[in-house]
C-alpha cells in the first residue's frame, strides 16, 4: 500500500490546499483559537515552527501577534510557493513531519497545524521524535487536531484507500514526563453548535516541555 505521505507529496497535498484555500485566505477575519490560547497562557514565542503550515497564513498571524521568527513545512508545493510570494518574511519549505530539516533545540514553539490525522500510522513515533528534537527545553508544543473519545479511522472522502485517523494526539507526548499538558480548548470542525458531536470534535492543546522536572532525583530518599 502506498504511503499517505507520498500521496500528499505527489498530488493530494496540492489538491487539499486548493479545496481548502478559501479557509487560508490572506485576510483573516478574527484571531485564531491557537493565538487566543497562547495569549491566555501569556506565551511569548521567539522561534516558531509550524508543521502543516499550508500557505503560512497562521504563521503570518503569529508573527504579527508575537514578533516571532516563523518557519513552516507543508507537503503542498503550491501552498508553499504562494506563501513565499505573499509572506516573504516567513521561511516556508516543502516537507513532512517525519523528517524535519531543522537543528536540534531550534524552536521554543512547535505547532502541529491540523495535519496529524492524515499522517501514516507507522510514522507517528518518528514524528514525535522529530518534533521533540527540534523543540528546546522549556518550549511549548501546540497541537490542533481532532479529539474524539477514542481512536478510530474514517475513509478519506477525496481518495479511495486513504484514511483520516482521529485520536487524542496529545497522547503522543503526554506519556513522557518531560511533557505536561497545560491548556486545552475543545471546539468543533463543523461549527460550535456541533461541539458535542464526537466525530467533529477538535481541540487546541498546549504542552510544556521541561526536562529538568521529568525525573526528580531520589524523591523518596
Short mmCIF file of C-alpha atoms in Angstrom, two decimals:
data_model
loop_
_atom_site.label_atom_id
_atom_site.label_comp_id
_atom_site.label_asym_id
_atom_site.label_seq_id
_atom_site.Cartn_x
_atom_site.Cartn_y
_atom_site.Cartn_z
CA UNK A 1 0.00 0.00 0.00
CA UNK A 2 1.31 3.43 -0.94
CA UNK A 3 2.10 5.72 1.97
CA UNK A 4 -0.26 8.63 2.53
CA UNK A 5 2.83 10.83 2.94
CA UNK A 6 3.92 10.06 -0.63
CA UNK A 7 0.42 10.65 -2.00
CA UNK A 8 0.29 14.04 -0.31
CA UNK A 9 3.75 14.99 -1.56
CA UNK A 10 2.92 13.95 -5.12
CA UNK A 11 -0.66 15.14 -5.65
CA UNK A 12 -3.05 15.26 -2.72
CA UNK A 13 -1.22 17.96 -0.78
CA UNK A 14 -1.85 20.42 -3.60
CA UNK A 15 -5.41 19.19 -4.10
CA UNK A 16 -6.15 19.51 -0.38
CA UNK A 17 -4.81 23.06 -0.40
CA UNK A 18 -6.82 24.09 -3.45
CA UNK A 19 -10.02 22.67 -1.95
CA UNK A 20 -9.42 24.50 1.33
CA UNK A 21 -7.73 27.62 0.00
CA UNK A 22 -10.60 29.90 0.98
CA UNK A 23 -10.08 28.93 4.63
CA UNK A 24 -6.48 30.16 4.37
CA UNK A 25 -7.42 33.47 2.75
CA UNK A 26 -4.87 36.21 3.13
CA UNK A 27 -7.30 38.44 5.05
CA UNK A 28 -8.06 36.84 8.40
CA UNK A 29 -11.39 37.90 9.89
CA UNK A 30 -10.69 37.05 13.52
CA UNK A 31 -7.90 35.97 15.83
CA UNK A 32 -7.32 32.23 15.66
CA UNK A 33 -8.10 29.93 18.56
CA UNK A 34 -4.42 29.00 18.70
CA UNK A 35 -3.31 32.60 19.12
CA UNK A 36 -6.00 33.19 21.74
CA UNK A 37 -4.78 30.10 23.60
CA UNK A 38 -1.15 31.25 23.50
CA UNK A 39 -2.15 34.67 24.81
CA UNK A 40 -4.20 33.07 27.58
CA UNK A 41 -1.11 31.35 28.98
CA UNK A 42 0.97 34.51 28.36
CA UNK A 43 3.30 32.80 25.89
CA UNK A 44 5.88 34.86 24.00
CA UNK A 45 7.41 32.55 21.37
CA UNK A 46 10.53 33.81 19.63
CA UNK A 47 11.32 30.92 17.26
CA UNK A 48 8.28 29.13 15.81
CA UNK A 49 7.88 26.06 13.60
CA UNK A 50 4.52 25.03 12.16
CA UNK A 51 4.24 21.52 10.73
CA UNK A 52 1.39 21.52 8.22
CA UNK A 53 1.63 25.27 7.65
CA UNK A 54 -0.34 25.45 4.37
CA UNK A 55 0.38 28.86 2.78
CA UNK A 56 1.64 30.38 6.02
CA UNK A 57 -1.46 32.40 6.92
CA UNK A 58 -1.43 31.18 10.53
CA UNK A 59 2.30 31.80 10.84
CA UNK A 60 1.86 35.30 9.46
CA UNK A 61 -0.76 35.97 12.14
CA UNK A 62 1.61 34.57 14.79
CA UNK A 63 4.44 36.75 13.55
CA UNK A 64 2.28 39.86 13.78
CA UNK A 65 0.96 38.89 17.23
CA UNK A 66 4.27 37.96 18.88
CA UNK A 67 7.07 39.26 16.65
CA UNK A 68 8.33 35.69 16.22
CA UNK A 69 10.70 34.34 13.60
CA UNK A 70 8.50 31.78 11.85
CA UNK A 71 9.32 28.65 9.87
CA UNK A 72 6.89 26.22 8.25
CA UNK A 73 6.76 22.94 6.35
CA UNK A 74 3.93 21.51 4.28
CA UNK A 75 3.68 18.77 1.61
CA UNK A 76 1.92 21.12 -0.84
CA UNK A 77 4.36 22.85 -3.19
CA UNK A 78 1.53 25.10 -4.41
CA UNK A 79 0.77 26.29 -0.86
CA UNK A 80 4.45 26.88 -0.11
CA UNK A 81 5.02 28.80 -3.36
CA UNK A 82 2.02 31.05 -2.71
CA UNK A 83 3.05 31.54 0.91
CA UNK A 84 6.59 32.55 -0.01
CA UNK A 85 5.17 35.05 -2.50
CA UNK A 86 2.67 36.65 -0.14
CA UNK A 87 4.63 36.35 3.12
CA UNK A 88 8.33 36.89 2.29
CA UNK A 89 9.21 37.37 5.97
CA UNK A 90 8.27 33.73 6.67
CA UNK A 91 10.59 30.80 5.98
CA UNK A 92 8.45 28.15 4.30
CA UNK A 93 9.51 24.94 2.57
CA UNK A 94 8.07 21.67 1.30
CA UNK A 95 8.46 18.89 3.84
CA UNK A 96 6.78 16.31 6.05
CA UNK A 97 6.57 15.81 9.80
CA UNK A 98 8.71 12.67 9.94
CA UNK A 99 11.88 14.36 8.66
CA UNK A 100 12.31 17.99 9.71
CA UNK A 101 15.19 19.97 8.12
CA UNK A 102 16.00 21.93 11.27
CA UNK A 103 18.59 21.95 14.04
CA UNK A 104 18.18 20.36 17.45
CA UNK A 105 16.54 22.67 20.02
CA UNK A 106 15.93 25.35 17.38
CA UNK A 107 12.39 26.38 18.36
CA UNK A 108 10.58 27.44 21.52
CA UNK A 109 7.19 26.74 19.91
CA UNK A 110 6.42 23.79 17.62
CA UNK A 111 2.91 23.61 16.16
CA UNK A 112 1.11 20.72 14.52
CA UNK A 113 -1.32 22.60 12.29
CA UNK A 114 -4.20 20.15 11.87
CA UNK A 115 -2.19 17.54 9.98
CA UNK A 116 -1.62 14.54 12.25
CA UNK A 117 -4.94 12.91 11.36
CA UNK A 118 -3.64 12.36 7.83
CA UNK A 119 -0.17 11.05 8.74
CA UNK A 120 0.81 7.40 8.28
CA UNK A 121 0.43 5.43 11.50
CA UNK A 122 3.85 3.84 11.14
CA UNK A 123 5.43 7.32 11.20
CA UNK A 124 3.92 8.56 14.47
CA UNK A 125 6.93 7.65 16.62
CA UNK A 126 9.28 9.32 14.13
CA UNK A 127 7.02 12.38 14.01
CA UNK A 128 7.02 12.69 17.79
CA UNK A 129 10.80 12.23 17.95
CA UNK A 130 11.41 14.88 15.28
CA UNK A 131 9.19 17.45 16.98
CA UNK A 132 10.86 16.74 20.33
CA UNK A 133 14.31 17.05 18.75
CA UNK A 134 13.55 20.48 17.32
CA UNK A 135 11.79 21.82 20.44
CA UNK A 136 14.08 23.35 23.04
CA UNK A 137 13.78 22.55 26.74
CA UNK A 138 11.31 24.98 28.28
CA UNK A 139 9.42 25.32 25.00
CA UNK A 140 5.80 24.77 24.05
CA UNK A 141 4.18 22.19 21.80
CA UNK A 142 0.82 23.10 20.24
CA UNK A 143 -1.46 20.53 18.63
CA UNK A 144 -4.61 21.38 16.70
CA UNK A 145 -6.43 18.25 15.58
CA UNK A 146 -9.45 16.03 16.03
CA UNK A 147 -10.03 14.84 19.60
CA UNK A 148 -12.73 12.13 19.78
CA UNK A 149 -13.32 9.98 22.90
CA UNK A 150 -11.31 7.07 21.43
CA UNK A 151 -9.07 6.34 18.44
CA UNK A 152 -10.61 5.25 15.12
CA UNK A 153 -10.39 5.91 11.39
CA UNK A 154 -12.76 7.13 8.69
CA UNK A 155 -12.37 6.63 4.97
CA UNK A 156 -10.78 9.69 3.36
CA UNK A 157 -13.55 11.19 1.27
CA UNK A 158 -11.32 12.50 -1.52
CA UNK A 159 -9.33 9.37 -2.38
CA UNK A 160 -10.14 5.69 -2.07
CA UNK A 161 -7.82 3.64 0.12
CA UNK A 162 -6.77 6.56 2.32
CA UNK A 163 -7.96 7.28 5.83
CA UNK A 164 -8.49 10.08 8.33
CA UNK A 165 -7.23 8.88 11.71
CA UNK A 166 -8.88 10.51 14.70
CA UNK A 167 -7.50 10.34 18.24
CA UNK A 168 -6.19 12.50 21.07
CA UNK A 169 -2.79 13.36 19.59
CA UNK A 170 -1.56 14.97 22.79
CA UNK A 171 -1.04 11.38 23.99
CA UNK A 172 1.89 11.10 21.57
CA UNK A 173 3.78 13.30 24.03
CA UNK A 174 1.96 13.31 27.38
CA UNK A 175 3.24 9.81 28.28
CA UNK A 176 6.69 11.41 28.56
CA UNK A 177 7.24 13.02 32.00
CA UNK A 178 9.07 15.90 30.29
CA UNK A 179 5.76 16.98 28.73
CA UNK A 180 2.91 18.47 30.71
CA UNK A 181 -0.47 19.36 29.23
CA UNK A 182 -1.14 22.90 30.41
CA UNK A 183 -4.07 24.13 28.32
CA UNK A 184 -6.80 22.60 26.16
CA UNK A 185 -9.83 24.13 24.49
CA UNK A 186 -12.32 21.97 22.59
CA UNK A 187 -14.43 23.14 19.67
CA UNK A 188 -15.94 21.55 16.55
CA UNK A 189 -14.74 21.12 12.99
CA UNK A 190 -18.35 21.69 11.89
CA UNK A 191 -19.03 24.82 13.93
CA UNK A 192 -19.50 25.46 17.63
CA UNK A 193 -23.15 24.35 17.58
CA UNK A 194 -21.93 20.80 16.83
CA UNK A 195 -19.26 20.74 19.52
CA UNK A 196 -20.86 17.69 21.17
CA UNK A 197 -20.75 15.53 18.01
CA UNK A 198 -17.81 13.15 18.71
CA UNK A 199 -16.74 12.81 15.07
CA UNK A 200 -16.39 16.59 14.73
CA UNK A 201 -14.59 17.41 17.99
CA UNK A 202 -11.38 19.38 17.54
CA UNK A 203 -9.01 20.54 20.26
CA UNK A 204 -6.18 23.01 20.60
CA UNK A 205 -3.81 21.54 23.18
CA UNK A 206 -0.68 23.19 24.59
CA UNK A 207 2.02 21.13 26.28
CA UNK A 208 5.14 22.44 28.00
CA UNK A 209 8.49 20.67 27.74
CA UNK A 210 10.64 20.70 30.87
CA UNK A 211 13.32 18.04 31.04
CA UNK A 212 14.61 19.12 34.46
CA UNK A 213 11.23 18.33 36.05
CA UNK A 214 10.86 14.95 34.34
CA UNK A 215 12.87 12.75 36.69
CA UNK A 216 13.46 14.19 40.17
CA UNK A 217 16.45 12.62 41.89
CA UNK A 218 15.61 10.16 44.69
CA UNK A 219 12.28 11.75 45.67
CA UNK A 220 11.63 9.14 48.38
CA UNK A 221 15.07 9.15 49.95
#
